[in-house]
Amino acid sequence: MSKIERVEVFVASPGRTFVTLRITTSDGVTGLGDATLNGRELAVASYLRDHVAPLLIGRDPARIEDMWQYLYKGAYWRRGPVTMTAIAAVDTALWDIKGKTAGLPVYQLLGGRSRDGVLVYSHASGTDIPSLLDDVERCLELGYKAVRAQAAVPDVGGTYGVRKGKVYEPAATELPDEQPWDTEAYLGFAPTYLEAVRERFGFGFHLLHDVHHRLTPIEAARFGKSVEGCRLFWMEDPTPAENQESFRLIRRHTTTPVAVGEVMNSVWDVQHLITEQLIDYVRTTVVHAGGITHLRRIFDLAALYQVRTGSHGATDLSPVSMAAAVHVDIAVPNFGIQEYMGHPDETAEVFRTGVTFANGMLHPSDEPGLGVEYDEKAAERFPYQRRYLPVARRLDGSVHDW
């Protein structure tokens, strides 16, 4: 019987920092998992190397569910982003091995296709309304059928979500960039640029917007009401979701759909949001919510309550996670949309993935497993670089919600 023989953790920064887990069996089969936690990457790398890897040696790689329960319950300290990201890496690598052993792509092991392709949305942004409109046009010309729109608020020093180069990457500084934030200015400006997008391009594509948790529940309700004429696909993360009850107030005041969950790590974190139908889309991810095994559990719960999937897919997910996400997306019955930003050219030197983009959709590889390869030698050319996400401060200098 095949056993886990080797567990390796790689940390490299090809365009951005990724933590990659590779499990090798006694039969010589390898599986890859993503263990990247943006801004806290080394914490997960240590968790895997020092605490998890020794537990895996000699175990049966086919017992995926048992391994998940063993790592989750056996640690005593449950949940949290570091633990769940580490478990996700192991779980995803084991699914990759399972697919390679069976000679099937992972989505076939999840029940096969529920759709022909995975609808994705791209990011458009601008320093002002004209540049935003130009960027929306760029996305539409590339074939996207859904676009997220963000623009810098005038006379405010920094606005999260606005691309500063070829590829949008907010984690770009050795220490956190401290950016000013003005809620009233945002509430006055954001509806105007979303209306401008609809006025210029019409309603023939899906329009999304990310609030980045920066409003109180009543402010979020006010915003959602003000943009109802734009028919947003969703407003994302309108307020911090630790207090799930707060979304009830938003629901009372607006029909704009709500998407939440990219910083949530387990089914328990989103339980009430789903079961009380306080959200329309759950944005939990393979890498931060316990891997394919646990993400499927979240999505199955969501399906019972007509909540659809909308997984996070920013550049802080490596191509391993993106491939795993697409395999899940293509299979689940309640799929909604998948975020897709692409990666810098340097990333493609380290990761080879069979995921393809065409006609506004992603398509999984039909190779056995996830269809992703990791080039260890190429990764050595991109040593670890510490990078942090920005911190928002109100105009009075106090730290604001994300």
Short mmCIF file of N, CA, C and O in Angstrom, two decimals, residues 132-246:
data_model
loop_
_atom_site.label_atom_id
_atom_site.label_comp_id
_atom_site.label_asym_id
_atom_site.label_seq_id
_atom_site.Cartn_x
_atom_site.Cartn_y
_atom_site.Cartn_z
N LEU A 132 -10.91 54.71 -15.41
CA LEU A 132 -11.68 53.52 -15.07
C LEU A 132 -12.47 53.02 -16.28
O LEU A 132 -12.48 51.82 -16.59
N LEU A 133 -13.13 53.92 -16.98
CA LEU A 133 -13.92 53.52 -18.14
C LEU A 133 -13.03 52.89 -19.22
O LEU A 133 -13.43 51.90 -19.86
N ASP A 134 -11.83 53.43 -19.40
CA ASP A 134 -10.90 52.83 -20.36
C ASP A 134 -10.53 51.41 -19.94
O ASP A 134 -10.39 50.52 -20.79
N ASP A 135 -10.37 51.20 -18.63
CA ASP A 135 -9.97 49.88 -18.16
C ASP A 135 -11.13 48.88 -18.26
O ASP A 135 -10.91 47.70 -18.55
N VAL A 136 -12.35 49.34 -18.02
CA VAL A 136 -13.51 48.47 -18.23
C VAL A 136 -13.58 48.04 -19.69
O VAL A 136 -13.81 46.86 -20.01
N GLU A 137 -13.34 48.99 -20.59
CA GLU A 137 -13.35 48.67 -22.02
C GLU A 137 -12.28 47.63 -22.35
O GLU A 137 -12.52 46.70 -23.13
N ARG A 138 -11.11 47.76 -21.74
CA ARG A 138 -10.03 46.77 -21.95
C ARG A 138 -10.50 45.37 -21.55
O ARG A 138 -10.30 44.39 -22.28
N CYS A 139 -11.15 45.25 -20.40
CA CYS A 139 -11.63 43.95 -19.91
C CYS A 139 -12.68 43.36 -20.86
O CYS A 139 -12.64 42.16 -21.19
N LEU A 140 -13.59 44.19 -21.32
CA LEU A 140 -14.63 43.71 -22.22
C LEU A 140 -14.04 43.26 -23.55
O LEU A 140 -14.48 42.26 -24.13
N GLU A 141 -13.02 43.97 -24.02
CA GLU A 141 -12.38 43.59 -25.28
C GLU A 141 -11.62 42.27 -25.15
O GLU A 141 -11.44 41.55 -26.13
N LEU A 142 -11.19 41.96 -23.93
CA LEU A 142 -10.51 40.69 -23.68
C LEU A 142 -11.48 39.52 -23.60
O LEU A 142 -11.06 38.36 -23.53
N GLY A 143 -12.77 39.82 -23.58
CA GLY A 143 -13.77 38.77 -23.59
C GLY A 143 -14.44 38.50 -22.26
O GLY A 143 -15.28 37.59 -22.16
N TYR A 144 -14.13 39.30 -21.25
CA TYR A 144 -14.79 39.10 -19.95
C TYR A 144 -16.26 39.48 -20.03
O TYR A 144 -16.62 40.49 -20.66
N LYS A 145 -17.08 38.69 -19.37
CA LYS A 145 -18.52 38.95 -19.30
C LYS A 145 -18.92 39.51 -17.94
O LYS A 145 -20.10 39.75 -17.67
N ALA A 146 -17.92 39.71 -17.08
CA ALA A 146 -18.16 40.27 -15.75
C ALA A 146 -16.92 41.06 -15.35
O ALA A 146 -15.79 40.60 -15.53
N VAL A 147 -17.13 42.26 -14.79
CA VAL A 147 -16.02 43.16 -14.47
C VAL A 147 -16.27 43.81 -13.12
O VAL A 147 -17.37 44.32 -12.85
N ARG A 148 -15.26 43.79 -12.26
CA ARG A 148 -15.29 44.54 -11.01
C ARG A 148 -14.72 45.92 -11.24
O ARG A 148 -13.64 46.05 -11.84
N ALA A 149 -15.41 46.96 -10.79
CA ALA A 149 -14.99 48.34 -11.04
C ALA A 149 -14.66 49.05 -9.74
O ALA A 149 -15.46 49.04 -8.79
N GLN A 150 -13.47 49.68 -9.70
CA GLN A 150 -13.00 50.47 -8.55
C GLN A 150 -12.30 51.72 -9.08
O GLN A 150 -11.59 51.62 -10.09
N ALA A 151 -12.48 52.85 -8.41
CA ALA A 151 -11.76 54.07 -8.79
C ALA A 151 -11.30 54.81 -7.54
O ALA A 151 -11.93 54.72 -6.48
N ALA A 152 -10.20 55.52 -7.69
CA ALA A 152 -9.65 56.29 -6.57
C ALA A 152 -10.58 57.45 -6.22
O ALA A 152 -11.06 58.16 -7.11
N VAL A 153 -10.82 57.63 -4.94
CA VAL A 153 -11.67 58.73 -4.49
C VAL A 153 -10.90 60.05 -4.61
O VAL A 153 -9.76 60.15 -4.14
N PRO A 154 -11.46 61.05 -5.28
CA PRO A 154 -10.74 62.32 -5.46
C PRO A 154 -10.32 62.94 -4.13
O PRO A 154 -11.05 62.89 -3.13
N ASP A 155 -9.12 63.49 -4.12
CA ASP A 155 -8.59 64.24 -2.97
C ASP A 155 -8.39 63.38 -1.72
O ASP A 155 -8.24 63.90 -0.62
N VAL A 156 -8.38 62.05 -1.88
CA VAL A 156 -8.02 61.14 -0.79
C VAL A 156 -6.75 60.43 -1.24
O VAL A 156 -6.68 59.89 -2.34
N GLY A 157 -5.74 60.40 -0.40
CA GLY A 157 -4.39 59.99 -0.81
C GLY A 157 -4.23 58.60 -1.38
O GLY A 157 -3.32 58.35 -2.15
N GLY A 158 -5.07 57.66 -1.00
CA GLY A 158 -4.92 56.30 -1.51
C GLY A 158 -6.24 55.56 -1.45
O GLY A 158 -6.98 55.72 -0.49
N THR A 159 -6.52 54.77 -2.45
CA THR A 159 -7.76 53.99 -2.46
C THR A 159 -7.43 52.55 -2.78
O THR A 159 -6.92 52.25 -3.86
N TYR A 160 -7.72 51.65 -1.86
CA TYR A 160 -7.44 50.24 -2.06
C TYR A 160 -8.29 49.70 -3.21
O TYR A 160 -9.46 50.05 -3.35
N GLY A 161 -7.67 48.86 -4.03
CA GLY A 161 -8.39 48.26 -5.14
C GLY A 161 -8.05 48.87 -6.48
O GLY A 161 -8.54 48.41 -7.50
N VAL A 162 -7.22 49.91 -6.50
CA VAL A 162 -6.84 50.57 -7.74
C VAL A 162 -5.46 50.07 -8.17
O VAL A 162 -4.49 50.17 -7.42
N ARG A 163 -5.38 49.55 -9.38
CA ARG A 163 -4.15 48.98 -9.87
C ARG A 163 -3.11 50.07 -10.13
O ARG A 163 -3.42 51.13 -10.67
N LYS A 164 -1.86 49.80 -9.75
CA LYS A 164 -0.78 50.76 -9.94
C LYS A 164 0.22 50.32 -11.01
O LYS A 164 1.22 50.97 -11.22
N GLY A 165 -0.03 49.21 -11.64
CA GLY A 165 0.88 48.71 -12.66
C GLY A 165 0.14 47.77 -13.58
O GLY A 165 -1.08 47.79 -13.68
N LYS A 166 0.92 46.90 -14.22
CA LYS A 166 0.33 45.97 -15.17
C LYS A 166 -0.58 44.95 -14.47
O LYS A 166 -1.64 44.58 -14.97
N VAL A 167 -0.14 44.48 -13.31
CA VAL A 167 -0.89 43.49 -12.54
C VAL A 167 -1.23 44.09 -11.19
O VAL A 167 -0.37 44.66 -10.52
N TYR A 168 -2.48 43.95 -10.78
CA TYR A 168 -2.91 44.49 -9.49
C TYR A 168 -2.34 43.64 -8.37
O TYR A 168 -2.59 42.45 -8.28
N GLU A 169 -1.53 44.24 -7.50
CA GLU A 169 -0.96 43.54 -6.36
C GLU A 169 -0.83 44.50 -5.18
O GLU A 169 0.08 45.33 -5.14
N PRO A 170 -1.77 44.43 -4.24
CA PRO A 170 -1.75 45.36 -3.12
C PRO A 170 -0.64 45.10 -2.11
O PRO A 170 -0.21 46.01 -1.41
N ALA A 171 -0.18 43.85 -2.00
CA ALA A 171 0.89 43.52 -1.05
C ALA A 171 2.23 43.82 -1.70
O ALA A 171 2.90 42.93 -2.21
N ALA A 172 2.63 45.08 -1.66
CA ALA A 172 3.77 45.49 -2.48
C ALA A 172 4.84 46.26 -1.72
O ALA A 172 5.73 46.82 -2.33
N THR A 173 4.77 46.29 -0.40
CA THR A 173 5.74 47.08 0.36
C THR A 173 6.32 46.26 1.51
O THR A 173 5.68 45.36 2.06
N GLU A 174 7.56 46.58 1.89
CA GLU A 174 8.25 45.89 2.97
C GLU A 174 7.53 46.06 4.31
O GLU A 174 7.57 45.19 5.17
N LEU A 175 6.93 47.20 4.50
CA LEU A 175 6.09 47.48 5.67
C LEU A 175 4.72 47.93 5.16
O LEU A 175 4.61 48.43 4.04
N PRO A 176 3.67 47.77 5.96
CA PRO A 176 2.33 48.13 5.48
C PRO A 176 2.24 49.59 5.04
O PRO A 176 2.65 50.50 5.77
N ASP A 177 1.71 49.80 3.85
CA ASP A 177 1.43 51.15 3.35
C ASP A 177 0.20 51.67 4.09
O ASP A 177 -0.86 51.04 4.05
N GLU A 178 0.33 52.78 4.76
CA GLU A 178 -0.79 53.33 5.54
C GLU A 178 -1.53 54.35 4.67
O GLU A 178 -1.04 55.43 4.39
N GLN A 179 -2.74 53.96 4.25
CA GLN A 179 -3.50 54.76 3.29
C GLN A 179 -4.66 55.48 3.98
O GLN A 179 -5.35 54.91 4.83
N PRO A 180 -4.90 56.75 3.61
CA PRO A 180 -6.03 57.48 4.19
C PRO A 180 -7.36 56.99 3.64
O PRO A 180 -7.44 56.48 2.52
N TRP A 181 -8.41 57.14 4.44
CA TRP A 181 -9.75 56.70 4.05
C TRP A 181 -10.78 57.70 4.53
O TRP A 181 -10.75 58.14 5.68
N ASP A 182 -11.70 58.08 3.64
CA ASP A 182 -12.78 59.03 3.95
C ASP A 182 -14.10 58.40 3.52
O ASP A 182 -14.41 58.35 2.33
N THR A 183 -14.87 57.93 4.48
CA THR A 183 -16.10 57.20 4.17
C THR A 183 -17.10 58.07 3.42
O THR A 183 -17.70 57.62 2.43
N GLU A 184 -17.31 59.28 3.88
CA GLU A 184 -18.31 60.14 3.23
C GLU A 184 -17.92 60.46 1.79
O GLU A 184 -18.77 60.50 0.90
N ALA A 185 -16.62 60.67 1.56
CA ALA A 185 -16.17 60.94 0.19
C ALA A 185 -16.42 59.71 -0.69
O ALA A 185 -16.86 59.84 -1.84
N TYR A 186 -16.14 58.53 -0.15
CA TYR A 186 -16.38 57.30 -0.90
C TYR A 186 -17.85 57.12 -1.22
O TYR A 186 -18.23 56.81 -2.36
N LEU A 187 -18.71 57.30 -0.21
CA LEU A 187 -20.15 57.12 -0.42
C LEU A 187 -20.71 58.10 -1.44
O LEU A 187 -21.68 57.79 -2.15
N GLY A 188 -20.10 59.26 -1.55
CA GLY A 188 -20.56 60.22 -2.54
C GLY A 188 -20.04 59.95 -3.93
O GLY A 188 -20.72 60.24 -4.93
N PHE A 189 -18.84 59.36 -4.01
CA PHE A 189 -18.18 59.21 -5.32
C PHE A 189 -18.44 57.86 -5.98
O PHE A 189 -18.67 57.80 -7.20
N ALA A 190 -18.39 56.77 -5.23
CA ALA A 190 -18.48 55.44 -5.84
C ALA A 190 -19.74 55.25 -6.68
O ALA A 190 -19.65 54.71 -7.81
N PRO A 191 -20.92 55.67 -6.22
CA PRO A 191 -22.10 55.50 -7.08
C PRO A 191 -21.99 56.23 -8.41
O PRO A 191 -22.49 55.75 -9.43
N THR A 192 -21.28 57.35 -8.43
CA THR A 192 -21.18 58.12 -9.68
C THR A 192 -20.35 57.37 -10.72
O THR A 192 -20.69 57.39 -11.91
N TYR A 193 -19.27 56.70 -10.30
CA TYR A 193 -18.48 56.01 -11.32
C TYR A 193 -19.11 54.69 -11.73
O TYR A 193 -18.97 54.26 -12.88
N LEU A 194 -19.88 54.05 -10.85
CA LEU A 194 -20.61 52.85 -11.26
C LEU A 194 -21.72 53.22 -12.24
O LEU A 194 -21.96 52.51 -13.23
N GLU A 195 -22.37 54.35 -12.00
CA GLU A 195 -23.39 54.83 -12.95
C GLU A 195 -22.75 55.19 -14.29
O GLU A 195 -23.33 54.94 -15.36
N ALA A 196 -21.54 55.77 -14.25
CA ALA A 196 -20.84 56.12 -15.49
C ALA A 196 -20.50 54.88 -16.31
O ALA A 196 -20.57 54.89 -17.54
N VAL A 197 -20.13 53.79 -15.63
CA VAL A 197 -19.84 52.53 -16.33
C VAL A 197 -21.09 52.03 -17.05
O VAL A 197 -21.06 51.66 -18.22
N ARG A 198 -22.22 52.04 -16.35
CA ARG A 198 -23.47 51.58 -16.97
C ARG A 198 -23.91 52.50 -18.12
O ARG A 198 -24.39 52.04 -19.16
N GLU A 199 -23.71 53.79 -17.92
CA GLU A 199 -24.13 54.74 -18.96
C GLU A 199 -23.33 54.53 -20.24
O GLU A 199 -23.88 54.60 -21.34
N ARG A 200 -22.05 54.24 -20.10
CA ARG A 200 -21.21 54.09 -21.29
C ARG A 200 -21.33 52.70 -21.92
O ARG A 200 -21.38 52.57 -23.15
N PHE A 201 -21.42 51.66 -21.09
CA PHE A 201 -21.33 50.29 -21.63
C PHE A 201 -22.64 49.51 -21.54
O PHE A 201 -22.73 48.41 -22.09
N GLY A 202 -23.64 50.06 -20.87
CA GLY A 202 -24.93 49.39 -20.80
C GLY A 202 -24.97 48.24 -19.81
O GLY A 202 -24.11 48.11 -18.93
N PHE A 203 -25.96 47.36 -19.99
CA PHE A 203 -26.22 46.29 -19.03
C PHE A 203 -25.95 44.90 -19.63
O PHE A 203 -26.44 43.90 -19.10
N GLY A 204 -25.16 44.84 -20.68
CA GLY A 204 -24.91 43.57 -21.33
C GLY A 204 -23.80 42.74 -20.71
O GLY A 204 -23.36 41.75 -21.29
N PHE A 205 -23.33 43.14 -19.54
CA PHE A 205 -22.32 42.38 -18.81
C PHE A 205 -22.57 42.57 -17.32
O PHE A 205 -23.29 43.47 -16.90
N HIS A 206 -21.97 41.71 -16.51
CA HIS A 206 -22.13 41.79 -15.06
C HIS A 206 -21.15 42.83 -14.49
O HIS A 206 -19.96 42.82 -14.83
N LEU A 207 -21.64 43.67 -13.60
CA LEU A 207 -20.83 44.69 -12.95
C LEU A 207 -20.76 44.41 -11.45
O LEU A 207 -21.79 44.22 -10.81
N LEU A 208 -19.54 44.37 -10.91
CA LEU A 208 -19.33 44.08 -9.50
C LEU A 208 -18.56 45.22 -8.85
O LEU A 208 -17.88 46.01 -9.53
N HIS A 209 -18.64 45.29 -7.53
CA HIS A 209 -17.91 46.32 -6.79
C HIS A 209 -17.54 45.79 -5.42
O HIS A 209 -18.32 45.10 -4.77
N ASP A 210 -16.31 46.12 -4.97
CA ASP A 210 -15.79 45.66 -3.68
C ASP A 210 -15.68 46.83 -2.72
O ASP A 210 -15.02 47.83 -3.00
N VAL A 211 -16.32 46.70 -1.56
CA VAL A 211 -16.30 47.76 -0.54
C VAL A 211 -15.13 47.55 0.43
O VAL A 211 -14.76 48.46 1.16
N HIS A 212 -14.55 46.37 0.47
CA HIS A 212 -13.39 46.05 1.31
C HIS A 212 -13.67 46.23 2.79
O HIS A 212 -12.82 46.72 3.54
N HIS A 213 -14.86 45.86 3.23
CA HIS A 213 -15.25 45.83 4.66
C HIS A 213 -15.27 47.21 5.30
O HIS A 213 -15.29 47.30 6.54
N ARG A 214 -15.29 48.29 4.55
CA ARG A 214 -14.99 49.59 5.14
C ARG A 214 -16.21 50.41 5.57
O ARG A 214 -16.06 51.57 5.95
N LEU A 215 -17.40 49.83 5.51
CA LEU A 215 -18.59 50.56 5.92
C LEU A 215 -19.23 49.92 7.14
O LEU A 215 -19.11 48.72 7.36
N THR A 216 -19.92 50.73 7.92
CA THR A 216 -20.76 50.17 8.98
C THR A 216 -21.99 49.56 8.33
O THR A 216 -22.28 49.83 7.15
N PRO A 217 -22.77 48.75 9.04
CA PRO A 217 -23.96 48.16 8.42
C PRO A 217 -24.92 49.19 7.83
O PRO A 217 -25.42 49.00 6.71
N ILE A 218 -25.18 50.28 8.53
CA ILE A 218 -26.14 51.26 8.01
C ILE A 218 -25.54 52.01 6.83
O ILE A 218 -26.25 52.36 5.87
N GLU A 219 -24.22 52.27 6.83
CA GLU A 219 -23.58 52.88 5.67
C GLU A 219 -23.64 51.95 4.46
O GLU A 219 -23.86 52.39 3.34
N ALA A 220 -23.42 50.66 4.71
CA ALA A 220 -23.50 49.68 3.63
C ALA A 220 -24.91 49.61 3.06
O ALA A 220 -25.09 49.49 1.84
N ALA A 221 -25.91 49.69 3.92
CA ALA A 221 -27.30 49.69 3.46
C ALA A 221 -27.56 50.92 2.59
O ALA A 221 -28.21 50.83 1.54
N ARG A 222 -27.05 52.05 3.03
CA ARG A 222 -27.20 53.30 2.26
C ARG A 222 -26.53 53.18 0.90
O ARG A 222 -27.10 53.58 -0.13
N PHE A 223 -25.31 52.60 0.88
CA PHE A 223 -24.61 52.43 -0.39
C PHE A 223 -25.38 51.49 -1.32
O PHE A 223 -25.59 51.78 -2.50
N GLY A 224 -25.79 50.35 -0.79
CA GLY A 224 -26.51 49.38 -1.61
C GLY A 224 -27.76 49.96 -2.21
O GLY A 224 -28.09 49.70 -3.38
N LYS A 225 -28.48 50.76 -1.43
CA LYS A 225 -29.69 51.42 -1.93
C LYS A 225 -29.37 52.40 -3.06
O LYS A 225 -30.08 52.48 -4.08
N SER A 226 -28.24 53.11 -2.90
CA SER A 226 -27.91 54.17 -3.86
C SER A 226 -27.49 53.61 -5.22
O SER A 226 -27.55 54.33 -6.22
N VAL A 227 -27.06 52.34 -5.27
CA VAL A 227 -26.58 51.79 -6.55
C VAL A 227 -27.53 50.73 -7.13
O VAL A 227 -27.16 50.02 -8.07
N GLU A 228 -28.73 50.66 -6.61
CA GLU A 228 -29.67 49.66 -7.11
C GLU A 228 -29.94 49.82 -8.60
O GLU A 228 -30.15 48.84 -9.32
N GLY A 229 -29.93 51.06 -9.09
CA GLY A 229 -30.15 51.31 -10.52
C GLY A 229 -29.05 50.76 -11.41
O GLY A 229 -29.26 50.56 -12.62
N CYS A 230 -27.87 50.49 -10.82
CA CYS A 230 -26.75 49.95 -11.59
C CYS A 230 -26.85 48.43 -11.75
O CYS A 230 -26.09 47.85 -12.52
N ARG A 231 -27.77 47.82 -11.03
CA ARG A 231 -27.98 46.37 -11.08
C ARG A 231 -26.65 45.62 -10.93
O ARG A 231 -26.24 44.84 -11.79
N LEU A 232 -25.98 45.86 -9.79
CA LEU A 232 -24.72 45.18 -9.52
C LEU A 232 -24.94 43.67 -9.40
O LEU A 232 -25.94 43.22 -8.85
N PHE A 233 -24.00 42.91 -9.91
CA PHE A 233 -23.98 41.47 -9.68
C PHE A 233 -23.84 41.23 -8.19
O PHE A 233 -24.48 40.34 -7.63
N TRP A 234 -22.96 42.01 -7.54
CA TRP A 234 -22.88 42.03 -6.08
C TRP A 234 -22.12 43.24 -5.60
O TRP A 234 -21.38 43.87 -6.34
N MET A 235 -22.34 43.60 -4.32
CA MET A 235 -21.41 44.45 -3.59
C MET A 235 -20.70 43.53 -2.60
O MET A 235 -21.32 42.79 -1.84
N GLU A 236 -19.39 43.56 -2.68
CA GLU A 236 -18.57 42.61 -1.94
C GLU A 236 -18.11 43.18 -0.61
O GLU A 236 -17.72 44.35 -0.53
N ASP A 237 -18.14 42.37 0.42
CA ASP A 237 -17.63 42.73 1.75
C ASP A 237 -18.06 44.13 2.17
O ASP A 237 -17.21 45.00 2.43
N PRO A 238 -19.37 44.39 2.25
CA PRO A 238 -19.81 45.74 2.58
C PRO A 238 -19.46 46.16 4.00
O PRO A 238 -19.29 47.35 4.27
N THR A 239 -19.34 45.19 4.92
CA THR A 239 -19.00 45.50 6.31
C THR A 239 -18.29 44.29 6.89
O THR A 239 -18.46 43.17 6.37
N PRO A 240 -17.47 44.45 7.93
CA PRO A 240 -16.81 43.27 8.51
C PRO A 240 -17.85 42.23 8.95
O PRO A 240 -18.89 42.57 9.50
N ALA A 241 -17.53 40.96 8.69
CA ALA A 241 -18.54 39.90 8.86
C ALA A 241 -18.41 39.14 10.16
O ALA A 241 -19.11 38.15 10.37
N GLU A 242 -17.53 39.58 11.07
CA GLU A 242 -17.44 38.88 12.35
C GLU A 242 -18.79 38.88 13.07
O GLU A 242 -19.18 37.89 13.68
N ASN A 243 -19.50 40.01 12.98
CA ASN A 243 -20.85 40.09 13.54
C ASN A 243 -21.83 39.78 12.41
O ASN A 243 -22.25 40.65 11.67
N GLN A 244 -22.17 38.49 12.30
CA GLN A 244 -23.01 38.07 11.19
C GLN A 244 -24.41 38.70 11.26
O GLN A 244 -25.04 38.93 10.24
N GLU A 245 -24.85 39.03 12.45
CA GLU A 245 -26.17 39.63 12.62
C GLU A 245 -26.28 40.98 11.92
O GLU A 245 -27.36 41.41 11.52
N SER A 246 -25.14 41.67 11.75
CA SER A 246 -25.17 43.00 11.15
C SER A 246 -25.69 42.98 9.72
O SER A 246 -26.21 44.00 9.22
#
